mmCIF file of C-alpha atoms in Angstrom:
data_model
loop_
_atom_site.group_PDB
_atom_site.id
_atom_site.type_symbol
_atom_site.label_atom_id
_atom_site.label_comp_id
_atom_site.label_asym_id
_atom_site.label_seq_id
_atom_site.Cartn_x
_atom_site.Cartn_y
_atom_site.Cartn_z
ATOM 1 C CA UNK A 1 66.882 98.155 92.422
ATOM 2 C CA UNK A 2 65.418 98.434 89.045
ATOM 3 C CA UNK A 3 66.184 101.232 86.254
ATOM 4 C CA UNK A 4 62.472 100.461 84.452
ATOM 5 C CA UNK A 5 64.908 99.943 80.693
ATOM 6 C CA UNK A 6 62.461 100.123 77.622
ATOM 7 C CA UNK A 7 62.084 97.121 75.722
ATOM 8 C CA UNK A 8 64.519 98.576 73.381
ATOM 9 C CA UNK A 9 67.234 99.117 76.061
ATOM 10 C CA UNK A 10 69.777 97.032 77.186
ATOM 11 C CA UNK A 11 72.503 98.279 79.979
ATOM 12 C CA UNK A 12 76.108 98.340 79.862
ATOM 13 C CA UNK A 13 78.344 98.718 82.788
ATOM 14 C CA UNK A 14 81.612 99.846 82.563
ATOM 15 C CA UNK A 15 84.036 99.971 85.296
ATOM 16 C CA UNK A 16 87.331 101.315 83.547
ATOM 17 C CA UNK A 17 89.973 101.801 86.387
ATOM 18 C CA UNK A 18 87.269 101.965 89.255
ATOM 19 C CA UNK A 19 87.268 98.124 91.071
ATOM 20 C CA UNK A 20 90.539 98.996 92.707
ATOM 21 C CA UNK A 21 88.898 101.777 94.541
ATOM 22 C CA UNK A 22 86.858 99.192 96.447
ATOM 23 C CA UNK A 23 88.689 97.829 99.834
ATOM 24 C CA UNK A 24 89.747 93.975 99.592
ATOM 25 C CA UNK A 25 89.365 92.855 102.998
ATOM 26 C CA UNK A 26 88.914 89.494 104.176
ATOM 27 C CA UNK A 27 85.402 89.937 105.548
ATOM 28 C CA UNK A 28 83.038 92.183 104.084
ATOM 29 C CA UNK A 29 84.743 92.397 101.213
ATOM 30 C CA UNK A 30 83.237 95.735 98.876
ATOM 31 C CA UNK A 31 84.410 94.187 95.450
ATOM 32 C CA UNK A 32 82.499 91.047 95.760
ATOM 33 C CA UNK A 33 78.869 93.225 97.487
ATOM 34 C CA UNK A 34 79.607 95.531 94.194
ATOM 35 C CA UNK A 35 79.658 92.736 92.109
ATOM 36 C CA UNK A 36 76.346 91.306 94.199
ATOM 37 C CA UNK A 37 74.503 94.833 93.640
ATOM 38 C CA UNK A 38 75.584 94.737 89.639
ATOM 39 C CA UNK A 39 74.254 91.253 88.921
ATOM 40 C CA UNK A 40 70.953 92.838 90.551
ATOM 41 C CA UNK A 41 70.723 95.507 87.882
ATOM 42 C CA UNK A 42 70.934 92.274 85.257
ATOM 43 C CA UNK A 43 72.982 94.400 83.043
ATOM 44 C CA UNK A 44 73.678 92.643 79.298
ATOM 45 C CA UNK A 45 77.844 92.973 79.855
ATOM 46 C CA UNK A 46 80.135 94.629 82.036
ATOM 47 C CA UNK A 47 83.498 95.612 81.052
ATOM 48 C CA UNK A 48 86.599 95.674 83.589
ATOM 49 C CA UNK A 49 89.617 97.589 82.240
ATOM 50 C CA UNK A 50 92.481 98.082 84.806
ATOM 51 C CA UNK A 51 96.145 97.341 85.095
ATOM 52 C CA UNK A 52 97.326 94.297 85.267
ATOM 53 C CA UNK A 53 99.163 94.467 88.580
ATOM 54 C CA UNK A 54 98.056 92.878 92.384
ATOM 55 C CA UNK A 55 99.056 95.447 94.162
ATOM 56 C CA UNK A 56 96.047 95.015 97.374
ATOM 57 C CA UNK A 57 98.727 92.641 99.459
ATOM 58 C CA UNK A 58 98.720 93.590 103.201
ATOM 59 C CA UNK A 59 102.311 92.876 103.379
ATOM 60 C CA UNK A 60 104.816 95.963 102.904
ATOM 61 C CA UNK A 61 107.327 94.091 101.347
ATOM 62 C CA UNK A 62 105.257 92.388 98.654
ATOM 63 C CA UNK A 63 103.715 95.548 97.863
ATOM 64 C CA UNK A 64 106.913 97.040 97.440
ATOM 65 C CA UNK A 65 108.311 94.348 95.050
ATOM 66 C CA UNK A 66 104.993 94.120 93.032
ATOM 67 C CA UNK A 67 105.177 98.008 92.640
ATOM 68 C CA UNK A 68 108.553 98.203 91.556
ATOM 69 C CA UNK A 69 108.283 94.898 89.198
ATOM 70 C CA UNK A 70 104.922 96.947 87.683
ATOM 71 C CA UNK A 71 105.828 100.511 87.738
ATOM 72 C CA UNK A 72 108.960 100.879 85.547
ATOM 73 C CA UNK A 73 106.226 100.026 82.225
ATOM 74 C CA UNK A 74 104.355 103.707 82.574
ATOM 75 C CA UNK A 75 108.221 105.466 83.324
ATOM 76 C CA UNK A 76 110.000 103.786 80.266
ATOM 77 C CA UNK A 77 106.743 104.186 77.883
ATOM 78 C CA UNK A 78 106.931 108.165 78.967
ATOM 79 C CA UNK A 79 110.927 107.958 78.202
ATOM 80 C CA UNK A 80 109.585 106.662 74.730
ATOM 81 C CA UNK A 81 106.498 108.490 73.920
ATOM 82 C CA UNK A 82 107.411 111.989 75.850
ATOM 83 C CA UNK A 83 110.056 114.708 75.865
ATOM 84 C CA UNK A 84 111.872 115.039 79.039
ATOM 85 C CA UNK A 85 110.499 118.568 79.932
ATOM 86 C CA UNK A 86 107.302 118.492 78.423
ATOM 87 C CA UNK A 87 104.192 119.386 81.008
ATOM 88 C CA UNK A 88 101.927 116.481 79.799
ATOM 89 C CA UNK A 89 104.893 114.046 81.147
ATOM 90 C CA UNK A 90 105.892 115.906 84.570
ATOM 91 C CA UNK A 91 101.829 115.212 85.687
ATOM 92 C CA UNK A 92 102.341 111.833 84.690
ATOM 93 C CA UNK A 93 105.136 111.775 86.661
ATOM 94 C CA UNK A 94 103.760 112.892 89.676
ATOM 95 C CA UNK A 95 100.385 111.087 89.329
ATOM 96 C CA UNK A 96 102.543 107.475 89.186
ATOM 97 C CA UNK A 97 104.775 109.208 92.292
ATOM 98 C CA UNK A 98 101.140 109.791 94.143
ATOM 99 C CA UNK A 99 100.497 105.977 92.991
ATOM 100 C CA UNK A 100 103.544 104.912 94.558
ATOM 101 C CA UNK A 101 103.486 106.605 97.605
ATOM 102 C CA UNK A 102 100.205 105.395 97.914
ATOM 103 C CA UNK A 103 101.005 101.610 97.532
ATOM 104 C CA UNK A 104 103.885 102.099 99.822
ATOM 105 C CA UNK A 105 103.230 104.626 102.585
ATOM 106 C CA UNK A 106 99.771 104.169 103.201
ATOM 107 C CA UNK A 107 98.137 100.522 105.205
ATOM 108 C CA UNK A 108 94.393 100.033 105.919
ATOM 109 C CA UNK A 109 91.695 103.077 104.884
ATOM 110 C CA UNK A 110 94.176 105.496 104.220
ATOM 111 C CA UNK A 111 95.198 103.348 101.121
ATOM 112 C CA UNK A 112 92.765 104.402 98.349
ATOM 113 C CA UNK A 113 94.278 101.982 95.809
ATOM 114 C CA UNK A 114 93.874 98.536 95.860
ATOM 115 C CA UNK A 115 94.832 97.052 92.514
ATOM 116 C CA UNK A 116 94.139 93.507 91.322
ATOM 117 C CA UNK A 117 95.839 91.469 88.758
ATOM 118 C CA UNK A 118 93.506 90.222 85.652
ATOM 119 C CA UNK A 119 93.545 86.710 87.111
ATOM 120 C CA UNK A 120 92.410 87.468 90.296
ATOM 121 C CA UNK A 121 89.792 89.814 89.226
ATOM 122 C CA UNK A 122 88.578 87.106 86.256
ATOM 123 C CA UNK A 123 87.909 84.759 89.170
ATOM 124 C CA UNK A 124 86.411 87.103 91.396
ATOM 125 C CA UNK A 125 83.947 87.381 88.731
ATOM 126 C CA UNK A 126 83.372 83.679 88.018
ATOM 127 C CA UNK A 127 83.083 83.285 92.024
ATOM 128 C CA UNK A 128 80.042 85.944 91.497
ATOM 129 C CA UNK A 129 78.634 83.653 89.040
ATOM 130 C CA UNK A 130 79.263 85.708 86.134
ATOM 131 C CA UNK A 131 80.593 83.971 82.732
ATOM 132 C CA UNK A 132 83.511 85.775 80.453
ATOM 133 C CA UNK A 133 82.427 87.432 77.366
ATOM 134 C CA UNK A 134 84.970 86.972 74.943
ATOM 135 C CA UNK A 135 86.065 89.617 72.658
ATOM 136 C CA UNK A 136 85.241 89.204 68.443
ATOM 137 C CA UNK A 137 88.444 87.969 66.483
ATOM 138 C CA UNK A 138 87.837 91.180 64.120
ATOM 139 C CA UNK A 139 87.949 93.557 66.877
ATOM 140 C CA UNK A 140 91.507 92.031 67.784
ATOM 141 C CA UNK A 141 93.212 91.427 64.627
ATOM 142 C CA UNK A 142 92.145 95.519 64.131
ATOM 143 C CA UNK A 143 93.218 96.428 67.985
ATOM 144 C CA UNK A 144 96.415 94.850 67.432
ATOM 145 C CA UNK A 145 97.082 96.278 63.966
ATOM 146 C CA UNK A 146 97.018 99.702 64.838
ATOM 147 C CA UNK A 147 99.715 98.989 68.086
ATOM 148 C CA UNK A 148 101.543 97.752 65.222
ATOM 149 C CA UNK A 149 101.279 100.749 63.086
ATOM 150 C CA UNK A 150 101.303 103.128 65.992
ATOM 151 C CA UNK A 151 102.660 102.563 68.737
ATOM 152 C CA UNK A 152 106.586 101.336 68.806
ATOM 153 C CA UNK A 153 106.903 99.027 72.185
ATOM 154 C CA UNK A 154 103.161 98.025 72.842
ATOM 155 C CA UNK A 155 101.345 94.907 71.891
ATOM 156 C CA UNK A 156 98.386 92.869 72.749
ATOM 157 C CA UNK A 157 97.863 89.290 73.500
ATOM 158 C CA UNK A 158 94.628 87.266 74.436
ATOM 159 C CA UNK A 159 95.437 85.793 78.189
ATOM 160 C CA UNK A 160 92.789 83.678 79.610
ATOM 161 C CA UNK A 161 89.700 85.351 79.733
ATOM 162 C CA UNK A 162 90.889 89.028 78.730
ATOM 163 C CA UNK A 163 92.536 91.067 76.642
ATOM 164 C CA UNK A 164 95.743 91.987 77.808
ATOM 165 C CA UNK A 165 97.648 95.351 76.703
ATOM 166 C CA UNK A 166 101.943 94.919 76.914
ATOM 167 C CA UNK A 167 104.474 96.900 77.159
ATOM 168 C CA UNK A 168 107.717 95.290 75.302
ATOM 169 C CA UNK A 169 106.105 92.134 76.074
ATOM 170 C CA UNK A 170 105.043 92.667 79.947
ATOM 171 C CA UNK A 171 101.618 92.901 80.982
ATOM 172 C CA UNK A 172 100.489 96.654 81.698
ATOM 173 C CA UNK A 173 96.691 96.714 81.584
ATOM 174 C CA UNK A 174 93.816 94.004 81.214
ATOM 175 C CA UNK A 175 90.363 94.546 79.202
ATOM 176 C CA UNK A 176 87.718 91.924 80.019
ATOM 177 C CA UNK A 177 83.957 91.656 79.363
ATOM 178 C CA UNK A 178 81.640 89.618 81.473
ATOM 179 C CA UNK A 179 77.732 88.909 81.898
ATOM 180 C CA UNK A 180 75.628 87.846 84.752
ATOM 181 C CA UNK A 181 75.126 83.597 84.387
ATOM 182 C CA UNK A 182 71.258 82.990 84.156
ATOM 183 C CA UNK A 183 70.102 80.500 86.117
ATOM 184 C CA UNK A 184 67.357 78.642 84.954
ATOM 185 C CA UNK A 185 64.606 77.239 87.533
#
């Protein structure tokens, strides 16, 4: 596929909470023939924002666990950031009750989220041949400034290959930038 970009033109993917829409499965696997069709378009970056939970596991009980190790960080931030009755936190309420029902009640197809932890998705990516794009110093030091000044209970911290946002010190979502590795004949 080609998108005929102008000299002048560069493209930028961004896949913000959309990878764990993509089934995991051992053969076939959608994530890594997404990643395949991506590297074809020979963007200039791609950014990868998602939470920082594995939450894909086949088994019931380690879905269960993960969820429930995960999914108290959105409740207490609404206890913190939201009044009890307020409309804005009863939808967040239910959408994290869809989420868990989801993760829980749901196996094969009929699960629509698959979520991946930061370190397995960073290695996905390096798998595909892609190389981390790390994130300027400046934009950090600002990023992390404003939770400071803003935002009682969340922080940031550089893990790895990404950006990782925390709630009272426990990973809650994961920004990462990557671009396709050029190989040279």
């Amino acid at each position: 596929a080609t998108l005929n970009l102008r000299d002048d033109e560069v493209l930028v993917i961004n896949c913000q909470n959309w990878i764990r829409y993509l089934p995991d499965e051992q053969l076939g696997c959608a994530r890594d023939t997404f990643l395949e069709i991506i590297k074809g378009l020979n963007p200039r970056i791609i950014i990868i924002v998602d939470e920082d939970s594995d939450l894909g596991a086949s088994s019931l009980t380690s879905r269960i666990t993960t969820c429930f190790n995960y999914l108290w960080i959105p409740f207490d931030a609404l206890e913190t950031f939201l009044l009890k009755y307020s409309t804005q936190r009863i939808e967040y309420e239910a959408d994290i009750g869809h989420k868990i029902e989801n993760i829980i009640g749901f196996e094969g197809i009929q699960r629509i989220e698959r979520l991946e932890s930061g370190i397995k998705l960073c290695q996905r990516m390096k798998n595909s041949c892609f190389l981390s794009v790390p994130f300027d110093e400046e934009t950090v030091g600002e990023v992390k400034l404003l939770l400071d000044e803003h935002a009682s209970g969340w922080g940031m911290k550089k893990d790895e290959d990404m950006l990782v946002l925390t709630w009272k010190g426990h990973n809650s979502v994961y920004a990462t930038a990557w671009a396709p590795c050029v190989v040279e004949d």
